[in-house]
CSV table of C-alpha atoms and ligand atoms in Angstrom, one decimal:
chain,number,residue,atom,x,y,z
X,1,UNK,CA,113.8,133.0,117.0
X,2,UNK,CA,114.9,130.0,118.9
X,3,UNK,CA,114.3,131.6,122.2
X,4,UNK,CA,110.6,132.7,120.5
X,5,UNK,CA,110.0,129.4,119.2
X,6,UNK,CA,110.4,127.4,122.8
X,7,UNK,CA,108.5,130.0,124.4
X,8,UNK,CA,105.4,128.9,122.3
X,9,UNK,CA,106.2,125.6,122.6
X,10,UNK,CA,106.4,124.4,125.8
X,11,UNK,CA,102.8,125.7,126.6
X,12,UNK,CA,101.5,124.6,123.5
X,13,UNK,CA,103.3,120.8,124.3
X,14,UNK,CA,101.7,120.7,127.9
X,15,UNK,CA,98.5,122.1,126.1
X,16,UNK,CA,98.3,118.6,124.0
X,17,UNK,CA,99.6,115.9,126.1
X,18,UNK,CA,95.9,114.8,125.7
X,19,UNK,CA,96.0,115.1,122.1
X,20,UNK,CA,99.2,113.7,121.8
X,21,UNK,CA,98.2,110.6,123.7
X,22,UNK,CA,94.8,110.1,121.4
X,23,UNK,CA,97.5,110.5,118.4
X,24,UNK,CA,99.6,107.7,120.3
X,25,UNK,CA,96.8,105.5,121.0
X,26,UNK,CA,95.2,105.8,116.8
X,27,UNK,CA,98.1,105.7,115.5
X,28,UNK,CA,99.1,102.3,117.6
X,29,UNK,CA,96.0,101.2,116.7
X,30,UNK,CA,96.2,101.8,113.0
X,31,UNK,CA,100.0,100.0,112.7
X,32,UNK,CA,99.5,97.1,115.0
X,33,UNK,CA,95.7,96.0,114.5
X,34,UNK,CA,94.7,97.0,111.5
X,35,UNK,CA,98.1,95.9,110.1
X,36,UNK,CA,97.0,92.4,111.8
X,37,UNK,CA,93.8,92.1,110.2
X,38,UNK,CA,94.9,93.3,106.7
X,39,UNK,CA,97.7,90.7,107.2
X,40,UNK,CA,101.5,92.9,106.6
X,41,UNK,CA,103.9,94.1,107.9
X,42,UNK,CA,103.6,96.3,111.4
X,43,UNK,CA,107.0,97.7,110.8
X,44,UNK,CA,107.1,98.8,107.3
X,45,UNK,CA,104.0,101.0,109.0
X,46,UNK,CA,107.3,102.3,111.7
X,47,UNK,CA,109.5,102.9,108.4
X,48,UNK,CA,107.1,104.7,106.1
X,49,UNK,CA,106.0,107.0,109.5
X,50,UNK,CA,109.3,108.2,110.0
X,51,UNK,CA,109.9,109.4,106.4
X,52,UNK,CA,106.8,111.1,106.3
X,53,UNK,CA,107.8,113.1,109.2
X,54,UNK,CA,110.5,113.8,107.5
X,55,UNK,CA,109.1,114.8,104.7
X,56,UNK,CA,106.7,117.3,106.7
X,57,UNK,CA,109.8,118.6,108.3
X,58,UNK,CA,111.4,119.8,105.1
X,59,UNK,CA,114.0,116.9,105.9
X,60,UNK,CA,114.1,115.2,102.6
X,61,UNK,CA,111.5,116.0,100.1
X,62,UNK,CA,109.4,112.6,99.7
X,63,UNK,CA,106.3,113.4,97.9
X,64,UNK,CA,105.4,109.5,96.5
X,65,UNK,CA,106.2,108.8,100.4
X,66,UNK,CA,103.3,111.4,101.5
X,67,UNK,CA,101.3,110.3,99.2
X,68,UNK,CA,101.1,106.4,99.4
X,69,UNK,CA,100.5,107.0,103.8
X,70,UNK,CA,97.8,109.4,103.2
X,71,UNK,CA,96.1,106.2,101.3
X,72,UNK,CA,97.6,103.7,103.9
X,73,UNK,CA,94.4,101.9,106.4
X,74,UNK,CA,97.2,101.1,108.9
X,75,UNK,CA,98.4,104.2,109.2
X,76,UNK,CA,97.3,107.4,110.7
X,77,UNK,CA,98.7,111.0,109.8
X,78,UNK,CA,95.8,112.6,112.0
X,79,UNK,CA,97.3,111.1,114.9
X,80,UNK,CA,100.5,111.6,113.8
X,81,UNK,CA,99.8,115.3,113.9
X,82,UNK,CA,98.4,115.2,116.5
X,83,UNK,CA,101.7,113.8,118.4
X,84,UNK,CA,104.0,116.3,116.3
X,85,UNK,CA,102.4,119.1,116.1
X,86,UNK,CA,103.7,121.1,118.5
X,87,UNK,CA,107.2,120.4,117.6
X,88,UNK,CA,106.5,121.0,113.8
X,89,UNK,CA,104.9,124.6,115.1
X,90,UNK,CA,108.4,124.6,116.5
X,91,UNK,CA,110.2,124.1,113.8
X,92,UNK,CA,108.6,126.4,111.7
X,93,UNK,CA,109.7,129.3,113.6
X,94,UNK,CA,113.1,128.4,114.9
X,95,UNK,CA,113.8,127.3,111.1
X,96,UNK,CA,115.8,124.0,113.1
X,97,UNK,CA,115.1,120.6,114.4
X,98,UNK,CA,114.3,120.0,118.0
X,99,UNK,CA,114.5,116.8,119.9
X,100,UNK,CA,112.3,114.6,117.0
X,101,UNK,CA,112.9,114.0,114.2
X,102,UNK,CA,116.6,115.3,114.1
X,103,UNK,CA,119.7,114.8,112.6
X,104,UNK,CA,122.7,114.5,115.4
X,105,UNK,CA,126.1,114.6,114.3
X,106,UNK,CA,127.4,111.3,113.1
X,107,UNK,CA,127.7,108.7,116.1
X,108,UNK,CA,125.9,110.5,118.2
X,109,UNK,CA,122.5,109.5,117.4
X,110,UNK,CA,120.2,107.7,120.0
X,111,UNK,CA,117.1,104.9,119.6
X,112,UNK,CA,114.7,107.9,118.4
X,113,UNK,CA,117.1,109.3,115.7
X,114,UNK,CA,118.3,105.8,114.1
X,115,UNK,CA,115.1,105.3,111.1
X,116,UNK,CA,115.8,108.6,110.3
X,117,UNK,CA,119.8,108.3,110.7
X,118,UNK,CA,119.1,105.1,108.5
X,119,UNK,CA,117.2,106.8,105.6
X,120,UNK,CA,119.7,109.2,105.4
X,121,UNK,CA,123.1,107.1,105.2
X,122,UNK,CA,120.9,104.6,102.7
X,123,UNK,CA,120.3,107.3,100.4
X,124,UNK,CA,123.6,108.9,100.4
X,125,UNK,CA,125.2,105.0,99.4
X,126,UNK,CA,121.9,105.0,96.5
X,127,UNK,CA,122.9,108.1,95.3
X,128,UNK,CA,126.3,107.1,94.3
X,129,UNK,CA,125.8,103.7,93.1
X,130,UNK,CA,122.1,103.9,91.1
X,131,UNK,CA,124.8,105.9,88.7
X,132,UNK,CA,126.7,102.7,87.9
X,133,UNK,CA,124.1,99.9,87.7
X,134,UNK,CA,121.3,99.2,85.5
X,135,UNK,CA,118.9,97.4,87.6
X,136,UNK,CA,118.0,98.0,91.2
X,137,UNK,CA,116.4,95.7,93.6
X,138,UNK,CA,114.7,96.6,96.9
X,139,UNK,CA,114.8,93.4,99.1
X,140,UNK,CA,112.1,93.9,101.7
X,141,UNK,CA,110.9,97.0,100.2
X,142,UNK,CA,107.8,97.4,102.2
X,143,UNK,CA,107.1,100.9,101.8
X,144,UNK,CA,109.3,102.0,100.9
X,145,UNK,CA,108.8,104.7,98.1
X,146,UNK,CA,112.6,105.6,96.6
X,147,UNK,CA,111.2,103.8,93.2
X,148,UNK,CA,108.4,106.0,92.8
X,149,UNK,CA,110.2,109.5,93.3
X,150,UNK,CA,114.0,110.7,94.4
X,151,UNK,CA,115.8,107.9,92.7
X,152,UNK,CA,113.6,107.1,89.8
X,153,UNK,CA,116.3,107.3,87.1
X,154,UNK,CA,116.4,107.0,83.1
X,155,UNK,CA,118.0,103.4,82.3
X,156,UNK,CA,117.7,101.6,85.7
X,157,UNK,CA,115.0,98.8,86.2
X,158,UNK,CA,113.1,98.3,89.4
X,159,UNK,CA,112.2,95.4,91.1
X,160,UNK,CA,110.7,95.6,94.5
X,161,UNK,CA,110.5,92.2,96.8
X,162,UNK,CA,108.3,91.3,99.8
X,163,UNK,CA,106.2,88.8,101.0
X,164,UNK,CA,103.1,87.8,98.9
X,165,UNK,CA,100.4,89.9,101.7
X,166,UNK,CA,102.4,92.9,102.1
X,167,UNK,CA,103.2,93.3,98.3
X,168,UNK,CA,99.7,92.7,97.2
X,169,UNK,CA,98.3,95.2,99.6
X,170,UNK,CA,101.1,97.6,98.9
X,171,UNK,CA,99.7,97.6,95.2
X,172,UNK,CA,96.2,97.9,95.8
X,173,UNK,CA,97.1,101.2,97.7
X,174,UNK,CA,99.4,102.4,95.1
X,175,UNK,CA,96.8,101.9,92.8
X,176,UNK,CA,93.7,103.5,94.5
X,177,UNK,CA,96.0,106.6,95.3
X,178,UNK,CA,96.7,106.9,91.0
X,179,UNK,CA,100.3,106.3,92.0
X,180,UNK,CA,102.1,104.9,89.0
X,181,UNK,CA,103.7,101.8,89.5
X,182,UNK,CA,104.4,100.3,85.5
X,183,UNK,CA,107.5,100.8,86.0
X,184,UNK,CA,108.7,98.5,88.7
X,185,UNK,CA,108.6,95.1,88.9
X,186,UNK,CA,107.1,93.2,91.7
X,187,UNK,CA,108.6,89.8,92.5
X,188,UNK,CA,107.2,88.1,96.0
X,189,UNK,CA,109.3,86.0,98.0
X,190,UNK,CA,109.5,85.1,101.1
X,191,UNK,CA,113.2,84.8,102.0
X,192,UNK,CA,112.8,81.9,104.9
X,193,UNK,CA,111.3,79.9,102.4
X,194,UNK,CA,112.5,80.9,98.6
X,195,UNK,CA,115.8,81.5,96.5
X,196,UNK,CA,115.2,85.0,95.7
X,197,UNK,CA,116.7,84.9,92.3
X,198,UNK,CA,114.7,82.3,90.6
X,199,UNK,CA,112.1,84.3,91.4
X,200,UNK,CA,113.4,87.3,90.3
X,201,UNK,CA,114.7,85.9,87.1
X,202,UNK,CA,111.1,85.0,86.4
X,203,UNK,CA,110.0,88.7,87.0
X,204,UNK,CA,112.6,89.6,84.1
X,205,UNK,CA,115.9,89.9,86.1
X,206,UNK,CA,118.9,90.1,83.8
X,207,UNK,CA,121.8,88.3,85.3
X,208,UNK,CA,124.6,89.7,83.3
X,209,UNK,CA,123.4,93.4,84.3
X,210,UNK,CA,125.7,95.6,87.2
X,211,UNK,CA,122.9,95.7,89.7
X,212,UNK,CA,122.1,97.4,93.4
X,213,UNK,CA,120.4,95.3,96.0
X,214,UNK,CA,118.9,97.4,99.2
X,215,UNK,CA,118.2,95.1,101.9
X,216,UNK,CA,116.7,98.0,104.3
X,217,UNK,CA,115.7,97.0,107.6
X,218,UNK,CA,115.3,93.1,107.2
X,219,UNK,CA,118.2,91.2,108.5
X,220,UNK,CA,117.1,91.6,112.1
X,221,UNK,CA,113.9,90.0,111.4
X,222,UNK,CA,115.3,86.6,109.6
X,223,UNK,CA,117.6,84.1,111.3
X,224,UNK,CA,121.9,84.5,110.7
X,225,UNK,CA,121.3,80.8,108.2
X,226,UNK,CA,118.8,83.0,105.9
X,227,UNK,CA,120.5,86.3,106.1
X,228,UNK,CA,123.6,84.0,105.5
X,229,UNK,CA,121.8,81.9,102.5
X,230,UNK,CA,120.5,85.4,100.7
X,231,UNK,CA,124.0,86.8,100.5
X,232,UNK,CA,125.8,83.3,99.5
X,233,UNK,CA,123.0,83.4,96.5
X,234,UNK,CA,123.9,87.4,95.7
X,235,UNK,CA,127.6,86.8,95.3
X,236,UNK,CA,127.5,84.0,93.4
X,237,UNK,CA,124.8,85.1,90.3
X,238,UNK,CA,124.9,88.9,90.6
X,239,UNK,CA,127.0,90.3,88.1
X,240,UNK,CA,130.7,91.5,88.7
X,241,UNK,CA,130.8,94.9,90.4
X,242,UNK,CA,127.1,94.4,91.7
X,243,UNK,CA,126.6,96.2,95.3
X,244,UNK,CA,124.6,94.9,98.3
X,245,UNK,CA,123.5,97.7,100.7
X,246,UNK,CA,122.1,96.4,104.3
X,247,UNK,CA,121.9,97.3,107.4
X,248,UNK,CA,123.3,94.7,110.2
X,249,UNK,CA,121.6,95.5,113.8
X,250,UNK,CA,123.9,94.9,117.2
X,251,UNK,CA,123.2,93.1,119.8
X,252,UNK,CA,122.7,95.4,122.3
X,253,UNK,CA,119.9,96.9,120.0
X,254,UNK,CA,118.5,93.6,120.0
X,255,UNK,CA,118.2,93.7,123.9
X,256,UNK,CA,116.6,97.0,123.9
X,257,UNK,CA,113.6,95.5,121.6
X,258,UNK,CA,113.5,92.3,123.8
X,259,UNK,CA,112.2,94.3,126.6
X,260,UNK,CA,108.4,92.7,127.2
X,261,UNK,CA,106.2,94.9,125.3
X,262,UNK,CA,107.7,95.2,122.1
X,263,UNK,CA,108.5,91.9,121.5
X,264,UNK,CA,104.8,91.1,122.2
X,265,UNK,CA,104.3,93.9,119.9
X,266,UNK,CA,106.2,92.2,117.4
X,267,UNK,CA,104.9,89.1,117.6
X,268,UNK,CA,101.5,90.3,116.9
X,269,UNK,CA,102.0,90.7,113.6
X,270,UNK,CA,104.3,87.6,113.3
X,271,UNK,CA,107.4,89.6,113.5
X,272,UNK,CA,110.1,88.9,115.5
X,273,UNK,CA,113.8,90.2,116.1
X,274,UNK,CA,116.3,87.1,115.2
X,275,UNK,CA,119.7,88.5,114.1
X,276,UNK,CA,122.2,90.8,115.5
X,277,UNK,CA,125.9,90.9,115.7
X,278,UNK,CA,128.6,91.7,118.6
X,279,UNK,CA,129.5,95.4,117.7
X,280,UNK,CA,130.0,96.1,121.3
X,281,UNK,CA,134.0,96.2,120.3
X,282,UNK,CA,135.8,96.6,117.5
X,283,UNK,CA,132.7,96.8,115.9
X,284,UNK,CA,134.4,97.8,112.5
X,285,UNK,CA,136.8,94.5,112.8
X,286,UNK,CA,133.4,92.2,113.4
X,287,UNK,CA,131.6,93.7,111.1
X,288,UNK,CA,134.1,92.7,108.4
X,289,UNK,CA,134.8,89.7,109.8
X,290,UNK,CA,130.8,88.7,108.7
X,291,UNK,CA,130.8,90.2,105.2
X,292,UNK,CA,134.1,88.8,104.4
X,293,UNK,CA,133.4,85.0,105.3
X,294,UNK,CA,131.1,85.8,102.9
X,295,UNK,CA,133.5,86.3,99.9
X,296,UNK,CA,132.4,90.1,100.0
X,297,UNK,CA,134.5,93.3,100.1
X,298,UNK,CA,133.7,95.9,102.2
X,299,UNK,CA,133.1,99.4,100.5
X,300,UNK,CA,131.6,102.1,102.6
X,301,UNK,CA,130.1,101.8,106.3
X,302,UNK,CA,128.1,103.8,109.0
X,303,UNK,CA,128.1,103.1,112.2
X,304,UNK,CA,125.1,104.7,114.2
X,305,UNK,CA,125.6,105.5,117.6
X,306,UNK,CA,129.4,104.7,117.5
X,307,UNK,CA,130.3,107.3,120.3
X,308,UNK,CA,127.9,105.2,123.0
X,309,UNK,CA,130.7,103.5,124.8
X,310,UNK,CA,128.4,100.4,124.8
X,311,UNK,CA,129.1,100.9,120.9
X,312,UNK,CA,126.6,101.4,117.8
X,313,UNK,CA,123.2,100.8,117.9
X,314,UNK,CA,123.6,99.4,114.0
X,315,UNK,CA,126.5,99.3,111.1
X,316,UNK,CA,124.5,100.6,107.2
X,317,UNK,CA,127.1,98.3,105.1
X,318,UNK,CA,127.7,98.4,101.2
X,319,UNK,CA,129.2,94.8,100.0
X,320,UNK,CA,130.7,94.4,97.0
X,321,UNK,CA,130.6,91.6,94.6
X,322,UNK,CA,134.2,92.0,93.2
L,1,LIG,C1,111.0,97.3,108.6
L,1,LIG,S1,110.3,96.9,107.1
L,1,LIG,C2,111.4,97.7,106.0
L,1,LIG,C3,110.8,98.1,104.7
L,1,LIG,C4,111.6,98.9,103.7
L,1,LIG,N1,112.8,98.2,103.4
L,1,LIG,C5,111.9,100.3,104.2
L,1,LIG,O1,113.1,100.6,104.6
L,1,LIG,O2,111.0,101.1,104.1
L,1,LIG,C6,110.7,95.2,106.9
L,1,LIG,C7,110.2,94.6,105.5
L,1,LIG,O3,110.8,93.3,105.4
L,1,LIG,C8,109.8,92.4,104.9
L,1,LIG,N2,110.2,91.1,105.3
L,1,LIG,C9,110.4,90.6,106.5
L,1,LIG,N3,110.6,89.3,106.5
L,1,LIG,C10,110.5,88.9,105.2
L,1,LIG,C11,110.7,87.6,104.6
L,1,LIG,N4,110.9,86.5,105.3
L,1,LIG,N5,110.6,87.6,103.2
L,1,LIG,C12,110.4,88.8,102.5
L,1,LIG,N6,110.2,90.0,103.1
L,1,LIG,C13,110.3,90.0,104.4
L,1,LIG,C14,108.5,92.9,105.6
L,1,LIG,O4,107.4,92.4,104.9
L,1,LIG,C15,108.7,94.4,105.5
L,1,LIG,O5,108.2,94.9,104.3
């Protein structure tokens, strides 16, 4: 079948190079400019694009994830198709991944595999932890849709935070698609300028409850004082056995981005990549070295890309609040 399966493929590829560029091009469009003009977040559009593929390649089942980017202005699934398509035809007959989106063997994944890499570490850390707390809090939740489906649970409380445009408009969507959101409670901050838990107190936050924080692809874009200033404020209020799960980007992923275009990119929509950490070496010893001058243990980690001998591309990180 595999043989099969690239026999039809590579025509079919070469066949829609033009469509696959048109897909580039609306899809481009739809994430950078009409992200722009709506006002949020061009890279909760890059997050919510990847799990959707996903979900279309029988990866992890996300229907509330399908569902809110079929309703999403800055997004496109035509063009998407139209740039997958021919590996999804692919797929569908080998029965396996091929070259995007894919799931390499721990530490050997690249630039193209780490959202997907990322979704699937994060979740494996949520699954374990959304047993023992009782409220959950996504920190820079974008898009993200783990509230609405594969980790809604009996007994847990949801809040999601973001800043003020992108929450707003994340709601109006979820609304005009009759996706339920009652449930979850939406605090907005803005974590250069506010404490989060004042706010989130305010939204109903219990202080004295075991809770787990997912701060998801938002340390890179705030500076090492506010990453720094958000974790100070989580070990001192959250309660006892509370867990922080991030992901901390290194540097050499930072130099990658800072090539011309997608910093530009970036700054567009007022987004811009600020903090990374050494992980060229001993990337396990710095990484501690961070999250313990913090006053937090370190439980379990992931280390993307570790076999590059330049070292990982990023470190997923649970810290505990002992
Ligand atoms: C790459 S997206 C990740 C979204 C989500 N965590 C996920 O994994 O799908 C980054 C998110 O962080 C949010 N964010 C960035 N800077 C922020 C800030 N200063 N305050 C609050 N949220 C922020 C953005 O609005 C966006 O939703």
């Amino acid at each position: 079948m595999s043989i099969l399966s690239l026999f039809i493929y590579v025509p079919l590829q070469v066949a829609f190079i033009p469509f696959a560029v048109l897909g580039v091009m609306l899809v481009a469009y739809k994430q950078i400019v009409v992200s722009k003009k709506v006002g949020v977040s061009q890279t909760a559009v890059e997050i919510i694009n990847a799990r959707w593929t996903m979900h279309i390649f029988s990866m992890r089942d996300d229907d509330a994830t399908a569902k809110l980017a079929a309703a999403l202005p800055n997004t496109s699934l035509f063009g998407l198709w139209l740039v997958l398509f021919p590996l999804w035809v692919k797929f569908k007959i080998s029965g396996s991944p091929f070259l995007y989106p894919r799931r390499p063997e721990p530490g050997s994944e690249t630039l193209a595999d780490f959202i997907v890499a990322r979704t699937f570490y994060f979740d494996s850390i949520i699954e374990r932890e959304i047993r023992g707390v009782e409220q959950f809090v996504m920190m820079g939740a974008g898009y993200d849709m783990r509230a609405y489906g594969n980790f809604l649970r009996d007994g847990v409380t949801f809040f999601e935070i973001d800043q003020p445009s992108v929450q707003q408009h994340k709601r109006a969507v979820l609304d005009g698609a009759r996706i339920s959101s009652e449930h979850v409670n939406f605090v907005s901050v803005d974590f250069t300028k506010e404490n989060v838990f004042d706010k989130l107190i305010e939204s109903g936050y219990d202080l004295t409850k075991k809770t787990l924080f997912l701060w998801e692809g938002v340390t890179l874009y705030l500076s090492e004082t506010e990453v720094r200033k958000a974790i100070k404020e989580i070990r001192s209020k959250a309660a006892v056995g509370s867990i922080l799960l991030a992901d901390i980007y290194a540097d050499r992923m930072f130099k990658k981005f800072k090539s011309g275009a997608i910093t530009k990119t970036l700054e567009y929509t007022n987004e811009s990549i600020k903090f990374t950490l050494n992980l060229a070496t001993n990337y396990d010893e710095a990484l501690s070295e961070f999250i313990e001058s913090e006053s937090l243990s370190v439980g379990e980690t992931f280390f993307i890309g570790w076999k590059d001998e330049k070292g990982p591309l990023l470190a997923i990180v649970e810290m505990k609040c002992d």
